[in-house]
């Protein structure tokens, strides 16, 4: 048995979880949620990028029709939201995507780095194939990662200052256009207006070289790591990066494109299924009258009129919550705070295959199959829908997640009859226009995949130039602390229970039980400290004493803490992922 598996439905009775039948569990859950709704209390649902499309679709339908709320989200969405809002400023409602094969055949690749060789090995493999054919790789980042060491040009930056590099590239591209008039016009944009806003931005020799490579390339790929963090600067960074792709014509060119690199595999699937308060199935806005009317006709019910709450806000305000294959404490930046808040919920229902931390404090625990024990589909960031087939049956009395959610929908009077995951996929095709032909394309060849395209077409528009340039500053702090990454891999169930995958995580926990901070050798020498020595970090948010590790690939002045140890440095990081700090050796 893989890890701490859940195999039978449980209800909390007399402060203890006790085994019950499925019928009793469903009856109690529906009864308690109706009590909360009738009392006017806040309820909601958390889906997951670890769940299938069918499970996420039914979770959204259950929330909006059964619980009468738009409070539907998933934890990892909160970390990526500022980045995707910046992309939407340029791309409209269209999620940008490109194919791995297009990356492999690119002539130029621009990578806003997040250690992709470790976090996205398939993308890194495609990059290496392109390099074998003579492609230029341009990396932007604060550490010399494996991809940076392979690059034709690495543009060092400081965390939180990435937009200075991107705007420098934009200025160099526009300068090249003025000299040679080689760019195709971007829809609705005038280059002279853009130039007036960027002509004073510094353009180094490296920026001009990178701009020439990107501008002259027939096929170029822009890869954007999602490193978490909030604030307007993340949104503006993403908008600037997408604007660079749009201005050079690669955002809408066949064989080129932009791909955000997210940590969880079915992020796009959850987004496409409308597991977010701002989107309906098909990525359509929740307040789009035509989309709402179509969905109301399909579901036979009016949709809630009020916009829902994001996961972090929902945890703070909800009285009752259904959680599908999600573990907010392991994902959200303030994980321990989320865990404490969830202890105070009046009703917590957890559907999962594994015994996560929140599963231990649930009032109702419903065991579902893992990805290897259920039929369904997932959608990767390429937009490729991939079919899952159950290799084995779920253990004990556990059921496939789609089946549990379908039965919950029945208890809440939600219309629809689903005898299989294929039945759910058929309805998804009716609810989300871009999935209309996926069912047939998968049926034609049972082992194939199907690619979905966004129905609204390309609507690219570079945002107001002053909005991109705003906030740029040449000021530098003596040291900057950054929380690296956006996902705690050590606490993901599929990693947690694997001794091989989890060995580095637990080794670091044993060596540094109170966390650590990484710095380069030059900074360590200046402070006269070595591995294990403690330093005091101070920021506007507070201070913390923490041991150090020496890392050879970091830029001087940059201190890095792995996302898994974010809680240990929360006192100095605050709510963001980047902050200026002073450092003192002890």
mmCIF file with all atom_site columns, N, CA, C and O in Angstrom, residues 433-458:
data_model
loop_
_atom_site.group_PDB
_atom_site.id
_atom_site.type_symbol
_atom_site.label_atom_id
_atom_site.label_alt_id
_atom_site.label_comp_id
_atom_site.label_asym_id
_atom_site.label_entity_id
_atom_site.label_seq_id
_atom_site.pdbx_PDB_ins_code
_atom_site.Cartn_x
_atom_site.Cartn_y
_atom_site.Cartn_z
_atom_site.occupancy
_atom_site.B_iso_or_equiv
_atom_site.pdbx_formal_charge
_atom_site.auth_seq_id
_atom_site.auth_comp_id
_atom_site.auth_asym_id
_atom_site.auth_atom_id
_atom_site.pdbx_PDB_model_num
ATOM 1   N N  . UNK A 1 433 ? -16.917 25.214 -24.400 1.00 0.00 ? 433 UNK A N  1
ATOM 2   C CA . UNK A 1 433 ? -16.907 25.068 -25.866 1.00 0.00 ? 433 UNK A CA 1
ATOM 3   C C  . UNK A 1 433 ? -15.632 24.453 -26.429 1.00 0.00 ? 433 UNK A C  1
ATOM 4   O O  . UNK A 1 433 ? -15.697 23.669 -27.373 1.00 0.00 ? 433 UNK A O  1
ATOM 5   N N  . UNK A 1 434 ? -14.462 24.786 -25.866 1.00 0.00 ? 434 UNK A N  1
ATOM 6   C CA . UNK A 1 434 ? -13.226 24.255 -26.438 1.00 0.00 ? 434 UNK A CA 1
ATOM 7   C C  . UNK A 1 434 ? -13.046 22.771 -26.166 1.00 0.00 ? 434 UNK A C  1
ATOM 8   O O  . UNK A 1 434 ? -12.161 22.131 -26.738 1.00 0.00 ? 434 UNK A O  1
ATOM 9   N N  . UNK A 1 435 ? -13.868 22.195 -25.292 1.00 0.00 ? 435 UNK A N  1
ATOM 10  C CA . UNK A 1 435 ? -13.815 20.754 -25.016 1.00 0.00 ? 435 UNK A CA 1
ATOM 11  C C  . UNK A 1 435 ? -14.899 19.987 -25.777 1.00 0.00 ? 435 UNK A C  1
ATOM 12  O O  . UNK A 1 435 ? -15.068 18.786 -25.565 1.00 0.00 ? 435 UNK A O  1
ATOM 13  N N  . UNK A 1 436 ? -15.605 20.660 -26.676 1.00 0.00 ? 436 UNK A N  1
ATOM 14  C CA . UNK A 1 436 ? -16.770 20.050 -27.334 1.00 0.00 ? 436 UNK A CA 1
ATOM 15  C C  . UNK A 1 436 ? -16.401 18.807 -28.137 1.00 0.00 ? 436 UNK A C  1
ATOM 16  O O  . UNK A 1 436 ? -17.174 17.857 -28.206 1.00 0.00 ? 436 UNK A O  1
ATOM 17  N N  . UNK A 1 437 ? -15.224 18.786 -28.747 1.00 0.00 ? 437 UNK A N  1
ATOM 18  C CA . UNK A 1 437 ? -14.844 17.651 -29.588 1.00 0.00 ? 437 UNK A CA 1
ATOM 19  C C  . UNK A 1 437 ? -13.820 16.732 -28.934 1.00 0.00 ? 437 UNK A C  1
ATOM 20  O O  . UNK A 1 437 ? -13.389 15.748 -29.541 1.00 0.00 ? 437 UNK A O  1
ATOM 21  N N  . UNK A 1 438 ? -13.438 17.029 -27.696 1.00 0.00 ? 438 UNK A N  1
ATOM 22  C CA . UNK A 1 438 ? -12.408 16.233 -27.033 1.00 0.00 ? 438 UNK A CA 1
ATOM 23  C C  . UNK A 1 438 ? -12.864 14.798 -26.834 1.00 0.00 ? 438 UNK A C  1
ATOM 24  O O  . UNK A 1 438 ? -12.113 13.843 -27.074 1.00 0.00 ? 438 UNK A O  1
ATOM 25  N N  . UNK A 1 439 ? -14.111 14.621 -26.412 1.00 0.00 ? 439 UNK A N  1
ATOM 26  C CA . UNK A 1 439 ? -14.620 13.273 -26.154 1.00 0.00 ? 439 UNK A CA 1
ATOM 27  C C  . UNK A 1 439 ? -14.507 12.399 -27.398 1.00 0.00 ? 439 UNK A C  1
ATOM 28  O O  . UNK A 1 439 ? -14.034 11.253 -27.330 1.00 0.00 ? 439 UNK A O  1
ATOM 29  N N  . UNK A 1 440 ? -14.906 12.941 -28.568 1.00 0.00 ? 440 UNK A N  1
ATOM 30  C CA . UNK A 1 440 ? -14.863 12.160 -29.793 1.00 0.00 ? 440 UNK A CA 1
ATOM 31  C C  . UNK A 1 440 ? -13.428 11.884 -30.228 1.00 0.00 ? 440 UNK A C  1
ATOM 32  O O  . UNK A 1 440 ? -13.092 10.779 -30.659 1.00 0.00 ? 440 UNK A O  1
ATOM 33  N N  . UNK A 1 441 ? -12.558 12.897 -30.105 1.00 0.00 ? 441 UNK A N  1
ATOM 34  C CA . UNK A 1 441 ? -11.181 12.707 -30.524 1.00 0.00 ? 441 UNK A CA 1
ATOM 35  C C  . UNK A 1 441 ? -10.458 11.667 -29.664 1.00 0.00 ? 441 UNK A C  1
ATOM 36  O O  . UNK A 1 441 ? -9.641  10.896 -30.152 1.00 0.00 ? 441 UNK A O  1
ATOM 37  N N  . UNK A 1 442 ? -10.777 11.639 -28.376 1.00 0.00 ? 442 UNK A N  1
ATOM 38  C CA . UNK A 1 442 ? -10.193 10.613 -27.520 1.00 0.00 ? 442 UNK A CA 1
ATOM 39  C C  . UNK A 1 442 ? -10.782 9.245  -27.815 1.00 0.00 ? 442 UNK A C  1
ATOM 40  O O  . UNK A 1 442 ? -10.093 8.226  -27.747 1.00 0.00 ? 442 UNK A O  1
ATOM 41  N N  . UNK A 1 443 ? -12.065 9.197  -28.174 1.00 0.00 ? 443 UNK A N  1
ATOM 42  C CA . UNK A 1 443 ? -12.725 7.929  -28.469 1.00 0.00 ? 443 UNK A CA 1
ATOM 43  C C  . UNK A 1 443 ? -12.217 7.313  -29.762 1.00 0.00 ? 443 UNK A C  1
ATOM 44  O O  . UNK A 1 443 ? -12.164 6.087  -29.899 1.00 0.00 ? 443 UNK A O  1
ATOM 45  N N  . UNK A 1 444 ? -11.829 8.161  -30.728 1.00 0.00 ? 444 UNK A N  1
ATOM 46  C CA . UNK A 1 444 ? -11.349 7.648  -32.007 1.00 0.00 ? 444 UNK A CA 1
ATOM 47  C C  . UNK A 1 444 ? -10.074 6.831  -31.846 1.00 0.00 ? 444 UNK A C  1
ATOM 48  O O  . UNK A 1 444 ? -9.835  5.871  -32.574 1.00 0.00 ? 444 UNK A O  1
ATOM 49  N N  . UNK A 1 445 ? -9.262  7.237  -30.915 1.00 0.00 ? 445 UNK A N  1
ATOM 50  C CA . UNK A 1 445 ? -8.022  6.502  -30.638 1.00 0.00 ? 445 UNK A CA 1
ATOM 51  C C  . UNK A 1 445 ? -7.833  6.486  -29.131 1.00 0.00 ? 445 UNK A C  1
ATOM 52  O O  . UNK A 1 445 ? -7.418  7.472  -28.542 1.00 0.00 ? 445 UNK A O  1
ATOM 53  N N  . UNK A 1 446 ? -8.156  5.378  -28.514 1.00 0.00 ? 446 UNK A N  1
ATOM 54  C CA . UNK A 1 446 ? -8.240  5.303  -27.062 1.00 0.00 ? 446 UNK A CA 1
ATOM 55  C C  . UNK A 1 446 ? -6.945  5.685  -26.351 1.00 0.00 ? 446 UNK A C  1
ATOM 56  O O  . UNK A 1 446 ? -6.951  6.022  -25.186 1.00 0.00 ? 446 UNK A O  1
ATOM 57  N N  . UNK A 1 447 ? -5.797  5.601  -27.030 1.00 0.00 ? 447 UNK A N  1
ATOM 58  C CA . UNK A 1 447 ? -4.536  5.905  -26.370 1.00 0.00 ? 447 UNK A CA 1
ATOM 59  C C  . UNK A 1 447 ? -3.964  7.253  -26.812 1.00 0.00 ? 447 UNK A C  1
ATOM 60  O O  . UNK A 1 447 ? -2.829  7.583  -26.512 1.00 0.00 ? 447 UNK A O  1
ATOM 61  N N  . UNK A 1 448 ? -4.765  8.027  -27.513 1.00 0.00 ? 448 UNK A N  1
ATOM 62  C CA . UNK A 1 448 ? -4.253  9.307  -28.011 1.00 0.00 ? 448 UNK A CA 1
ATOM 63  C C  . UNK A 1 448 ? -4.539  10.427 -27.019 1.00 0.00 ? 448 UNK A C  1
ATOM 64  O O  . UNK A 1 448 ? -5.131  10.227 -25.963 1.00 0.00 ? 448 UNK A O  1
ATOM 65  N N  . UNK A 1 449 ? -4.096  11.624 -27.385 1.00 0.00 ? 449 UNK A N  1
ATOM 66  C CA . UNK A 1 449 ? -4.439  12.824 -26.632 1.00 0.00 ? 449 UNK A CA 1
ATOM 67  C C  . UNK A 1 449 ? -5.164  13.768 -27.579 1.00 0.00 ? 449 UNK A C  1
ATOM 68  O O  . UNK A 1 449 ? -5.164  13.585 -28.791 1.00 0.00 ? 449 UNK A O  1
ATOM 69  N N  . UNK A 1 450 ? -5.811  14.773 -27.005 1.00 0.00 ? 450 UNK A N  1
ATOM 70  C CA . UNK A 1 450 ? -6.513  15.770 -27.812 1.00 0.00 ? 450 UNK A CA 1
ATOM 71  C C  . UNK A 1 450 ? -6.097  17.155 -27.334 1.00 0.00 ? 450 UNK A C  1
ATOM 72  O O  . UNK A 1 450 ? -5.929  17.386 -26.142 1.00 0.00 ? 450 UNK A O  1
ATOM 73  N N  . UNK A 1 451 ? -5.911  18.066 -28.261 1.00 0.00 ? 451 UNK A N  1
ATOM 74  C CA . UNK A 1 451 ? -5.474  19.413 -27.928 1.00 0.00 ? 451 UNK A CA 1
ATOM 75  C C  . UNK A 1 451 ? -6.669  20.348 -27.956 1.00 0.00 ? 451 UNK A C  1
ATOM 76  O O  . UNK A 1 451 ? -7.452  20.352 -28.905 1.00 0.00 ? 451 UNK A O  1
ATOM 77  N N  . UNK A 1 452 ? -6.829  21.130 -26.879 1.00 0.00 ? 452 UNK A N  1
ATOM 78  C CA . UNK A 1 452 ? -7.913  22.098 -26.826 1.00 0.00 ? 452 UNK A CA 1
ATOM 79  C C  . UNK A 1 452 ? -7.358  23.472 -27.167 1.00 0.00 ? 452 UNK A C  1
ATOM 80  O O  . UNK A 1 452 ? -6.236  23.818 -26.815 1.00 0.00 ? 452 UNK A O  1
ATOM 81  N N  . UNK A 1 453 ? -8.152  24.241 -27.870 1.00 0.00 ? 453 UNK A N  1
ATOM 82  C CA . UNK A 1 453 ? -7.788  25.613 -28.200 1.00 0.00 ? 453 UNK A CA 1
ATOM 83  C C  . UNK A 1 453 ? -8.816  26.540 -27.576 1.00 0.00 ? 453 UNK A C  1
ATOM 84  O O  . UNK A 1 453 ? -9.986  26.205 -27.453 1.00 0.00 ? 453 UNK A O  1
ATOM 85  N N  . UNK A 1 454 ? -8.363  27.713 -27.171 1.00 0.00 ? 454 UNK A N  1
ATOM 86  C CA . UNK A 1 454 ? -9.296  28.687 -26.618 1.00 0.00 ? 454 UNK A CA 1
ATOM 87  C C  . UNK A 1 454 ? -10.153 29.269 -27.728 1.00 0.00 ? 454 UNK A C  1
ATOM 88  O O  . UNK A 1 454 ? -9.660  29.623 -28.795 1.00 0.00 ? 454 UNK A O  1
ATOM 89  N N  . UNK A 1 455 ? -11.481 29.395 -27.460 1.00 0.00 ? 455 UNK A N  1
ATOM 90  C CA . UNK A 1 455 ? -12.411 29.762 -28.511 1.00 0.00 ? 455 UNK A CA 1
ATOM 91  C C  . UNK A 1 455 ? -12.419 31.250 -28.831 1.00 0.00 ? 455 UNK A C  1
ATOM 92  O O  . UNK A 1 455 ? -12.922 31.650 -29.865 1.00 0.00 ? 455 UNK A O  1
ATOM 93  N N  . UNK A 1 456 ? -11.869 32.078 -27.936 1.00 0.00 ? 456 UNK A N  1
ATOM 94  C CA . UNK A 1 456 ? -11.975 33.514 -28.190 1.00 0.00 ? 456 UNK A CA 1
ATOM 95  C C  . UNK A 1 456 ? -10.907 34.021 -29.149 1.00 0.00 ? 456 UNK A C  1
ATOM 96  O O  . UNK A 1 456 ? -10.899 35.180 -29.510 1.00 0.00 ? 456 UNK A O  1
ATOM 97  N N  . UNK A 1 457 ? -10.007 33.147 -29.560 1.00 0.00 ? 457 UNK A N  1
ATOM 98  C CA . UNK A 1 457 ? -8.984  33.552 -30.526 1.00 0.00 ? 457 UNK A CA 1
ATOM 99  C C  . UNK A 1 457 ? -7.943  34.460 -29.908 1.00 0.00 ? 457 UNK A C  1
ATOM 100 O O  . UNK A 1 457 ? -7.964  34.792 -28.731 1.00 0.00 ? 457 UNK A O  1
ATOM 101 N N  . UNK A 1 458 ? -6.993  34.858 -30.709 1.00 0.00 ? 458 UNK A N  1
ATOM 102 C CA . UNK A 1 458 ? -5.903  35.690 -30.217 1.00 0.00 ? 458 UNK A CA 1
ATOM 103 C C  . UNK A 1 458 ? -6.374  37.139 -30.068 1.00 0.00 ? 458 UNK A C  1
ATOM 104 O O  . UNK A 1 458 ? -6.819  37.750 -31.019 1.00 0.00 ? 458 UNK A O  1
#
